[in-house]
mmCIF file with all atom_site columns, C-alpha atoms in Angstrom:
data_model
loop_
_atom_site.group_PDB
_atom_site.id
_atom_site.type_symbol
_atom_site.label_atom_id
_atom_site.label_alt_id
_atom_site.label_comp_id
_atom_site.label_asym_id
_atom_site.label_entity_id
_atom_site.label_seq_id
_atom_site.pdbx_PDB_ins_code
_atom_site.Cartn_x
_atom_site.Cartn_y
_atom_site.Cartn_z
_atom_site.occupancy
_atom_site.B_iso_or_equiv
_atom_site.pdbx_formal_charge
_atom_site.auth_seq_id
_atom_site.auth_comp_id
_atom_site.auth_asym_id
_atom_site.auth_atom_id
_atom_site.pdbx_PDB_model_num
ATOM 1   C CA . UNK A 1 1   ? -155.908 42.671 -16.972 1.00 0.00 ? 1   UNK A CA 1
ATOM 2   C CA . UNK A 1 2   ? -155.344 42.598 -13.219 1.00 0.00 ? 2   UNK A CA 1
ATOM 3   C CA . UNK A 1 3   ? -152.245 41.848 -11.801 1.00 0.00 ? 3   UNK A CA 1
ATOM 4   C CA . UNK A 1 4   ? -152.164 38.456 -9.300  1.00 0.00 ? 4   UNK A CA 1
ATOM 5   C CA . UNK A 1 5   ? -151.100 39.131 -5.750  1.00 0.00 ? 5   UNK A CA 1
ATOM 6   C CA . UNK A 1 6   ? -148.333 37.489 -3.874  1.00 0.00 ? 6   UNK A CA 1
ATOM 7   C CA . UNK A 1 7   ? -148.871 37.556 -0.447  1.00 0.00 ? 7   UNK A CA 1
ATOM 8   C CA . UNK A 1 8   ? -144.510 36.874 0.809   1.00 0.00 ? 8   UNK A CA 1
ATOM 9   C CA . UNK A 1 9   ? -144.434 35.870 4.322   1.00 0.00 ? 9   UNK A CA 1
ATOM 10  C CA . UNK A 1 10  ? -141.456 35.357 6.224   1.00 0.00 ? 10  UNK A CA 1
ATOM 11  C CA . UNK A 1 11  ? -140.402 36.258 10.162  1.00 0.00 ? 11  UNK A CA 1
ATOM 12  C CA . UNK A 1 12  ? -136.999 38.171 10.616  1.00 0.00 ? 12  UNK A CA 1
ATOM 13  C CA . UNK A 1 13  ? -133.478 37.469 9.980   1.00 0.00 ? 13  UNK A CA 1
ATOM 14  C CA . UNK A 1 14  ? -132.209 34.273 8.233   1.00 0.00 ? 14  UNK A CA 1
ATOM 15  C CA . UNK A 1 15  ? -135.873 33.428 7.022   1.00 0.00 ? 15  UNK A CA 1
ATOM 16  C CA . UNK A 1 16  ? -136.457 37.244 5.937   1.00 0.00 ? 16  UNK A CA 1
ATOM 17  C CA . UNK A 1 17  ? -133.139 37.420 3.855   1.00 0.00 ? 17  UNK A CA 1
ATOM 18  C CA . UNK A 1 18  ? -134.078 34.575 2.297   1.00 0.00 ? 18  UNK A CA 1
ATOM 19  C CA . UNK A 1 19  ? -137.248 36.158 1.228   1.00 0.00 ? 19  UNK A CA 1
ATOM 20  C CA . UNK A 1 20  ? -135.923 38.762 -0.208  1.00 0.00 ? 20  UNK A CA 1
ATOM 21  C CA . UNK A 1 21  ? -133.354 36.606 -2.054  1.00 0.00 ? 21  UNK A CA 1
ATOM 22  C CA . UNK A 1 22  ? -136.319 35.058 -4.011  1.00 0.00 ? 22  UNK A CA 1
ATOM 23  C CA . UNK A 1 23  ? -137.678 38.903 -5.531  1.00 0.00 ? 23  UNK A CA 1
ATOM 24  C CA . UNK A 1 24  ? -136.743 38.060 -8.989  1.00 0.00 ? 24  UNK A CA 1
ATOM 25  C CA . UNK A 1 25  ? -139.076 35.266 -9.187  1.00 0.00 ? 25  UNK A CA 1
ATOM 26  C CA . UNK A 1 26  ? -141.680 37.468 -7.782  1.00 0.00 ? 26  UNK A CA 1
ATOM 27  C CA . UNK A 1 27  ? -142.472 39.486 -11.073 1.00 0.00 ? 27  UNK A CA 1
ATOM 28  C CA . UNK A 1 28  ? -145.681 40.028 -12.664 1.00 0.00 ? 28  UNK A CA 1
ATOM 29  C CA . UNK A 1 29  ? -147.007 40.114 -8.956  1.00 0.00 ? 29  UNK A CA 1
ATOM 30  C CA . UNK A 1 30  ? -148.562 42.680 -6.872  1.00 0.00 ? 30  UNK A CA 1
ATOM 31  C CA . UNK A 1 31  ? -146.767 41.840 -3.997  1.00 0.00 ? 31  UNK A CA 1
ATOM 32  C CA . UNK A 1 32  ? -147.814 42.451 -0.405  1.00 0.00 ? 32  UNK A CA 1
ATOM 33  C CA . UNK A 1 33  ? -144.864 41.996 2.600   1.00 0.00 ? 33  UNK A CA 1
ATOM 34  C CA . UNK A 1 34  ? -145.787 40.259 5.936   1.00 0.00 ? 34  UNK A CA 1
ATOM 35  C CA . UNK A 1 35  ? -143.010 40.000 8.722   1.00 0.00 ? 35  UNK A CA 1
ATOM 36  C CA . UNK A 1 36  ? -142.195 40.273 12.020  1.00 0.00 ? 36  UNK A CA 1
ATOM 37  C CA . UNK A 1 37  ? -140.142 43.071 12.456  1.00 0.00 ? 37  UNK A CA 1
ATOM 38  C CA . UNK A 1 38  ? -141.426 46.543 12.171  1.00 0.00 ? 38  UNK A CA 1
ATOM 39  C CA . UNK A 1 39  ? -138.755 48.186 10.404  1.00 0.00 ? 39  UNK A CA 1
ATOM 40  C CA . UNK A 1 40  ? -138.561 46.239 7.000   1.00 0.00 ? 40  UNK A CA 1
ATOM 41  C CA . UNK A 1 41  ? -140.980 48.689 5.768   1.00 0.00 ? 41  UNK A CA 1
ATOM 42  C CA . UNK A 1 42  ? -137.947 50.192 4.505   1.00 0.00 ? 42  UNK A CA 1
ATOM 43  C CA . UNK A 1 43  ? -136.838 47.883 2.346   1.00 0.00 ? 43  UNK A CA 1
ATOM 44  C CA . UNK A 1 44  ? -140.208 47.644 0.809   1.00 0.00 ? 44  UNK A CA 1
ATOM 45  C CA . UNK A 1 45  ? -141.133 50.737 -0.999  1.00 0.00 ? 45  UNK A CA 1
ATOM 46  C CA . UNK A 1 46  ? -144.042 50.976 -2.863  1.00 0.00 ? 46  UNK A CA 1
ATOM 47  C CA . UNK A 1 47  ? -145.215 47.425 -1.401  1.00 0.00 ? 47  UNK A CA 1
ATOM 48  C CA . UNK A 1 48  ? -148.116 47.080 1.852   1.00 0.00 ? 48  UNK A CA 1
ATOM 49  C CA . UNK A 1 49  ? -146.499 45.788 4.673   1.00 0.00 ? 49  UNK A CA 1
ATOM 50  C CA . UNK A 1 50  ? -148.094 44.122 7.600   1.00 0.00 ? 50  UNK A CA 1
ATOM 51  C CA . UNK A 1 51  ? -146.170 43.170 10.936  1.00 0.00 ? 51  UNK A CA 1
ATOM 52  C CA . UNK A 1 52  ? -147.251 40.126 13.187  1.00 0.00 ? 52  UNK A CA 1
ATOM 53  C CA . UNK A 1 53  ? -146.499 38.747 16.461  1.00 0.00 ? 53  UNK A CA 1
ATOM 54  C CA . UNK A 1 54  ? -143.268 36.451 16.429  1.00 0.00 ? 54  UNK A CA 1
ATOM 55  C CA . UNK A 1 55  ? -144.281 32.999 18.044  1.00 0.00 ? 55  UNK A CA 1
ATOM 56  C CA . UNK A 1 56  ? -143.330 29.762 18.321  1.00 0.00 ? 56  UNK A CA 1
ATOM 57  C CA . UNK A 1 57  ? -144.515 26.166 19.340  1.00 0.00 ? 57  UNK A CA 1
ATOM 58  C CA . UNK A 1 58  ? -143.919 27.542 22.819  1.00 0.00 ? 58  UNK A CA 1
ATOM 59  C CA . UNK A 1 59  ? -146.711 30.258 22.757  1.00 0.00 ? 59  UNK A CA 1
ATOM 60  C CA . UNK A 1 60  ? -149.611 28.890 21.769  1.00 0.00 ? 60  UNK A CA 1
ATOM 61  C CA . UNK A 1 61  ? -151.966 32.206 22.385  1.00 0.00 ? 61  UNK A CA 1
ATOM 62  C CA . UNK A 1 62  ? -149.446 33.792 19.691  1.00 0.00 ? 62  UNK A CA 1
ATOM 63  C CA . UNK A 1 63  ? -150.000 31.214 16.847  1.00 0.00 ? 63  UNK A CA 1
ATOM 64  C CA . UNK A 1 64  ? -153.380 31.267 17.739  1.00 0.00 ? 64  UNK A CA 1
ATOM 65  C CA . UNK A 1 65  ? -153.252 35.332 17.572  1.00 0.00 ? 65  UNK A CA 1
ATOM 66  C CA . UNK A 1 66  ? -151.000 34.886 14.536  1.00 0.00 ? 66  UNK A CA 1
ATOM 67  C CA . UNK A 1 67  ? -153.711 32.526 12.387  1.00 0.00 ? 67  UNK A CA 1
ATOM 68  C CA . UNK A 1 68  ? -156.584 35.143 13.392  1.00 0.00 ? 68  UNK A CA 1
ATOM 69  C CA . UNK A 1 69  ? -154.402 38.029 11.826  1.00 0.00 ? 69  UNK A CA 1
ATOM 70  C CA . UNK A 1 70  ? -153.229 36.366 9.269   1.00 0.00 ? 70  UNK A CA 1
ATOM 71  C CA . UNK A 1 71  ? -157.559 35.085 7.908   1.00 0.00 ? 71  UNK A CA 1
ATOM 72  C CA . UNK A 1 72  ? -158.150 38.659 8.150   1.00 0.00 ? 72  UNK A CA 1
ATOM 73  C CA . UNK A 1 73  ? -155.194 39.821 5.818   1.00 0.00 ? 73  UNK A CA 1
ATOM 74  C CA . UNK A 1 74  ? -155.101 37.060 3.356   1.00 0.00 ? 74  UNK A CA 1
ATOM 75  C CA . UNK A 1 75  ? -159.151 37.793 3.258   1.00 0.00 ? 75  UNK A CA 1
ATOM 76  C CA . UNK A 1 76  ? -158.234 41.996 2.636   1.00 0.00 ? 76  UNK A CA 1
ATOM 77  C CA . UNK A 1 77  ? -155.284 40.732 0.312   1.00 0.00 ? 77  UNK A CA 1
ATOM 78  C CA . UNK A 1 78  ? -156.955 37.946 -1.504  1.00 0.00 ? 78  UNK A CA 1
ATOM 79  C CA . UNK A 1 79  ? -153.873 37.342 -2.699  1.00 0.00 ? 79  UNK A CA 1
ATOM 80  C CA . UNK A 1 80  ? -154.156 34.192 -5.518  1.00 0.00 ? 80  UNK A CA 1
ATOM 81  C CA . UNK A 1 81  ? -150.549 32.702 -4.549  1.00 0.00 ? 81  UNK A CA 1
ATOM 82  C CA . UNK A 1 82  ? -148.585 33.221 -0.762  1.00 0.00 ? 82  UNK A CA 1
ATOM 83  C CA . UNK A 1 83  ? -144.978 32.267 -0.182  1.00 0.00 ? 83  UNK A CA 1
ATOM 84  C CA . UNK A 1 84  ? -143.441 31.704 3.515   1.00 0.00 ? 84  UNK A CA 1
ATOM 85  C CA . UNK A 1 85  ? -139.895 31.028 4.321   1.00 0.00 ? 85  UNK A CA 1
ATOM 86  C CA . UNK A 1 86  ? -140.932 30.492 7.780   1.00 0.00 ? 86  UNK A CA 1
ATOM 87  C CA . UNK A 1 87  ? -141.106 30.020 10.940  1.00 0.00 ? 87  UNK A CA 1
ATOM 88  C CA . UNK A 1 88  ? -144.541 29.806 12.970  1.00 0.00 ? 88  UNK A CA 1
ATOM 89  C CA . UNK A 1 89  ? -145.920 32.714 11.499  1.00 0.00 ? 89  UNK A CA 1
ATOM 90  C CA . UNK A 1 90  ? -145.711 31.939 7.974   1.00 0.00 ? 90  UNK A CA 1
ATOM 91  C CA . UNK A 1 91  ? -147.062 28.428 9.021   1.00 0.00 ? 91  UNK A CA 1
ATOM 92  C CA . UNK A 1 92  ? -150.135 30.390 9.989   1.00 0.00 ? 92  UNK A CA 1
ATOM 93  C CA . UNK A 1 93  ? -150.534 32.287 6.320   1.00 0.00 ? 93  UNK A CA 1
ATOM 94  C CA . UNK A 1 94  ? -149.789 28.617 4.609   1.00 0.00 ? 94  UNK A CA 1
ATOM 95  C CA . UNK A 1 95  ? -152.817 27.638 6.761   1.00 0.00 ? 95  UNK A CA 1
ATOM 96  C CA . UNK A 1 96  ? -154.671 30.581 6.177   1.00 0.00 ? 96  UNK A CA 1
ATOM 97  C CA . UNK A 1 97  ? -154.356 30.497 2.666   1.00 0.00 ? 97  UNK A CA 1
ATOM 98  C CA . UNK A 1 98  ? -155.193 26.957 1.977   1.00 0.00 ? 98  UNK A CA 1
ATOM 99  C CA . UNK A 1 99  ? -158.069 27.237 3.820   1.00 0.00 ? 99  UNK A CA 1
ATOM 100 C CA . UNK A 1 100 ? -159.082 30.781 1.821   1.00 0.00 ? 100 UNK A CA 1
ATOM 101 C CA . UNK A 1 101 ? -158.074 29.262 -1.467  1.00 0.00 ? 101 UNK A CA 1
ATOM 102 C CA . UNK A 1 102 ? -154.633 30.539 -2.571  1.00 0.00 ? 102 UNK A CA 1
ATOM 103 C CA . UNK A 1 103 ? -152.146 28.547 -3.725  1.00 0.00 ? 103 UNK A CA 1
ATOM 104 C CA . UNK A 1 104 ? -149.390 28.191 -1.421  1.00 0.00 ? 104 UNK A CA 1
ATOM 105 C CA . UNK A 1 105 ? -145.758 27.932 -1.101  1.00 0.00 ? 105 UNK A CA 1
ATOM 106 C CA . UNK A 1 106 ? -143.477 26.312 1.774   1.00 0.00 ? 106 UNK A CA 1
ATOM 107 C CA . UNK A 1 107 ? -139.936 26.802 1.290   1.00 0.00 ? 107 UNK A CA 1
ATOM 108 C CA . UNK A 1 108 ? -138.092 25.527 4.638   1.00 0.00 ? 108 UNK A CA 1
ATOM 109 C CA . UNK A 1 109 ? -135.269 26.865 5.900   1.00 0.00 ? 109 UNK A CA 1
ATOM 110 C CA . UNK A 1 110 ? -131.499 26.696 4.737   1.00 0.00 ? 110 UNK A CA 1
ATOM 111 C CA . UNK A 1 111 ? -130.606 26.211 8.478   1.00 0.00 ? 111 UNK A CA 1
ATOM 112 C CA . UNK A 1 112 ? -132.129 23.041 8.727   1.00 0.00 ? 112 UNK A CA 1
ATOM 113 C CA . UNK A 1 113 ? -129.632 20.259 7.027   1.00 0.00 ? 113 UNK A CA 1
ATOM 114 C CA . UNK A 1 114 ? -130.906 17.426 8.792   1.00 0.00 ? 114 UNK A CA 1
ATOM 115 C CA . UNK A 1 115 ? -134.729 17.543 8.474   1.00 0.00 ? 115 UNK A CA 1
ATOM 116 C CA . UNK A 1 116 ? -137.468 19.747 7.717   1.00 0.00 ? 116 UNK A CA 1
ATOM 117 C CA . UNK A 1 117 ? -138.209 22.351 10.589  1.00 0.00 ? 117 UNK A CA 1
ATOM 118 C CA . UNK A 1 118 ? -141.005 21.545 12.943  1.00 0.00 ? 118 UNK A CA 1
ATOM 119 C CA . UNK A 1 119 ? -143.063 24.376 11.048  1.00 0.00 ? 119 UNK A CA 1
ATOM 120 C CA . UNK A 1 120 ? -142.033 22.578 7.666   1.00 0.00 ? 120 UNK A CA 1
ATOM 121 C CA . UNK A 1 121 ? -143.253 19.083 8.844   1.00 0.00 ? 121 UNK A CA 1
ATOM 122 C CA . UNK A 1 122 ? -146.617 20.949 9.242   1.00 0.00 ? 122 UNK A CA 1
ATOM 123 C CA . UNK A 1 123 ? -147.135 23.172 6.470   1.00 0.00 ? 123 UNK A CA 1
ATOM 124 C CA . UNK A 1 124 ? -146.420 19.736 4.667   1.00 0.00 ? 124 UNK A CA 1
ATOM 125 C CA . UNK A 1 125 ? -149.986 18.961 5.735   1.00 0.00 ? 125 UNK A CA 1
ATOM 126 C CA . UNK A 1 126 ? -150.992 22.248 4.487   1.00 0.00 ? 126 UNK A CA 1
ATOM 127 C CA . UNK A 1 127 ? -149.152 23.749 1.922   1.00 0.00 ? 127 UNK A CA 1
ATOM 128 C CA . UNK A 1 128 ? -150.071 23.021 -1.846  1.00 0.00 ? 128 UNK A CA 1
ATOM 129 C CA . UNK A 1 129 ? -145.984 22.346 -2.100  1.00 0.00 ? 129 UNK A CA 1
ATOM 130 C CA . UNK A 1 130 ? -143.320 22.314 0.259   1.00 0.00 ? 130 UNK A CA 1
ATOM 131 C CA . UNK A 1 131 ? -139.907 22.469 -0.595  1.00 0.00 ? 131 UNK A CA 1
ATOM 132 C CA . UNK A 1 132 ? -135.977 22.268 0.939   1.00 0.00 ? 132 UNK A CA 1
ATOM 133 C CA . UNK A 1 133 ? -133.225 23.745 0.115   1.00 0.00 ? 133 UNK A CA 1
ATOM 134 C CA . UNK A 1 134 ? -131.035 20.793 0.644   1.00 0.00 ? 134 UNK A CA 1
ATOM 135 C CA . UNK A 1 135 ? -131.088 17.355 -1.370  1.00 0.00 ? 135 UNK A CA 1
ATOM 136 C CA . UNK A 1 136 ? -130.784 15.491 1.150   1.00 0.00 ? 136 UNK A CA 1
ATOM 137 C CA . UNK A 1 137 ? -132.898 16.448 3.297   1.00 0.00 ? 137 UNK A CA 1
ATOM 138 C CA . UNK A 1 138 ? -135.861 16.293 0.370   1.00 0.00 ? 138 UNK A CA 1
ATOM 139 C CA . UNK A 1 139 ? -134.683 13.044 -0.299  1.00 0.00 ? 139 UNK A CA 1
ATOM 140 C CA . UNK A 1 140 ? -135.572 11.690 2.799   1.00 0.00 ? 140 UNK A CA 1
ATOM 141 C CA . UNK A 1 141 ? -138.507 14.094 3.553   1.00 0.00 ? 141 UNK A CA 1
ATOM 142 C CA . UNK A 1 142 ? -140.137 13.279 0.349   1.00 0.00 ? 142 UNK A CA 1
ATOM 143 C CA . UNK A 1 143 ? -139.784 16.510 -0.750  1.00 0.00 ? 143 UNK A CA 1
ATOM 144 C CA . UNK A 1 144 ? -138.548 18.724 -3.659  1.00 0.00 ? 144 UNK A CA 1
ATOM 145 C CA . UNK A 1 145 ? -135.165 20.528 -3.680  1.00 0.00 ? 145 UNK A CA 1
ATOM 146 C CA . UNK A 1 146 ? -135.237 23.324 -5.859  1.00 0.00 ? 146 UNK A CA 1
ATOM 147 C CA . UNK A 1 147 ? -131.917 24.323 -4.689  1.00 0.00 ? 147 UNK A CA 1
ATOM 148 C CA . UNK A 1 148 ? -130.520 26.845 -2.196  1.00 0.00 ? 148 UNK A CA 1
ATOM 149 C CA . UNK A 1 149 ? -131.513 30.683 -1.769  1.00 0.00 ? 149 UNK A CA 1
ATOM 150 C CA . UNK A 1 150 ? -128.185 31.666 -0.034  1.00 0.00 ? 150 UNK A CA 1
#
C-alpha cells in the first residue's frame, strides 16, 4: 500500500521549531519539508525539501509569488494532508491545498497569547481546522486548543 504524504510547512525560527516539535505525530507519512531558510536541509535527511520566499502582509508580490510556488509543489507533491505552523507562507500552502484537495492543518503560533495571528484569522477561512496553542485564546477565537508544542 502507498504511503500518504505530509506536506509540513512552516517559515524559520519559532514557527520552524515548532514544526519539528510535532515529528512524532508525523509517522506513517512520507513527509516532504517546505521552509524558508535554505539550510534546514540538514536537519532533514532523507526528506525533499523545498525553500520559499519569506513574506508578509507587507509584500504583496511575495505572497502572491509564494501561492504560485506553493500550487506547483503541492500539485508535484500531491500530498493527501499539509500542516503549517505559519506565517504568510504556510498561509499560502493552507490555501493551496484546500483549493488542490488535501486536507489541511493550521496550527497558530505559541507567540500569539492574545489572539490568533493575522495569518491564523485567515487560514481560518481556509484551513479544514485551525488550531491554538493557548485556551484562551481558542476560547474566544472559536477555536480548538490541542495544547502547546513548546
Amino acid at each position: 500500500m502507498k504511503q500518504k504524504r505530509l506536506l509540513a510547512v512552516a517559515s524559520g525560527g519559532g514557527h520552524w521549531v515548532q514544526l519539528l516539535r510535532m515529528r512524532d505525530a508525523f509517522d506513517g507519512f512520507e513527509i516532504a519539508y517546505v521552509s524558508t531558510f535554505k539550510d534546514r536541509g540538514e536537519a532533514m535527511p532523507g526528506h525533499r525539501l523545498y525553500i520559499v520566499q519569506d513574506s508578509s502582509r507587507l509584500h504583496r508580490m511575495a505572497i502572491i509569488r509564494n501561492l504560485v510556488h506553493a500550487i506547483c509543489i503541492v500539485l508535484k507533491e500531491r500530498p493527501s494532508a499539509i500542516i503549517s505552523t505559519g506565517s504568510a507562507p504556510g498561509l499560502a500552502f493552507i490555501i493551496a491545498g484546500r483549493l488542490l484537495g488535501a486536507r489541511t492543518l493550521w496550527v497558530d503560533s505559541i507567540a500569539n497569547g492574545e489572539r490568533l495571528s493575522s495569518s491564523g484569522r485567515i487560514a481560518r477561512r481556509f484551513a479544514h481546522r485551525t488550531v491554538s496553542q493557548w485556551p484562551e485564546v481558542a476560547e474566544r477565537e472559536g477555536v480548538p486548543c490541542w495544547g502547546s508544542i513548546l
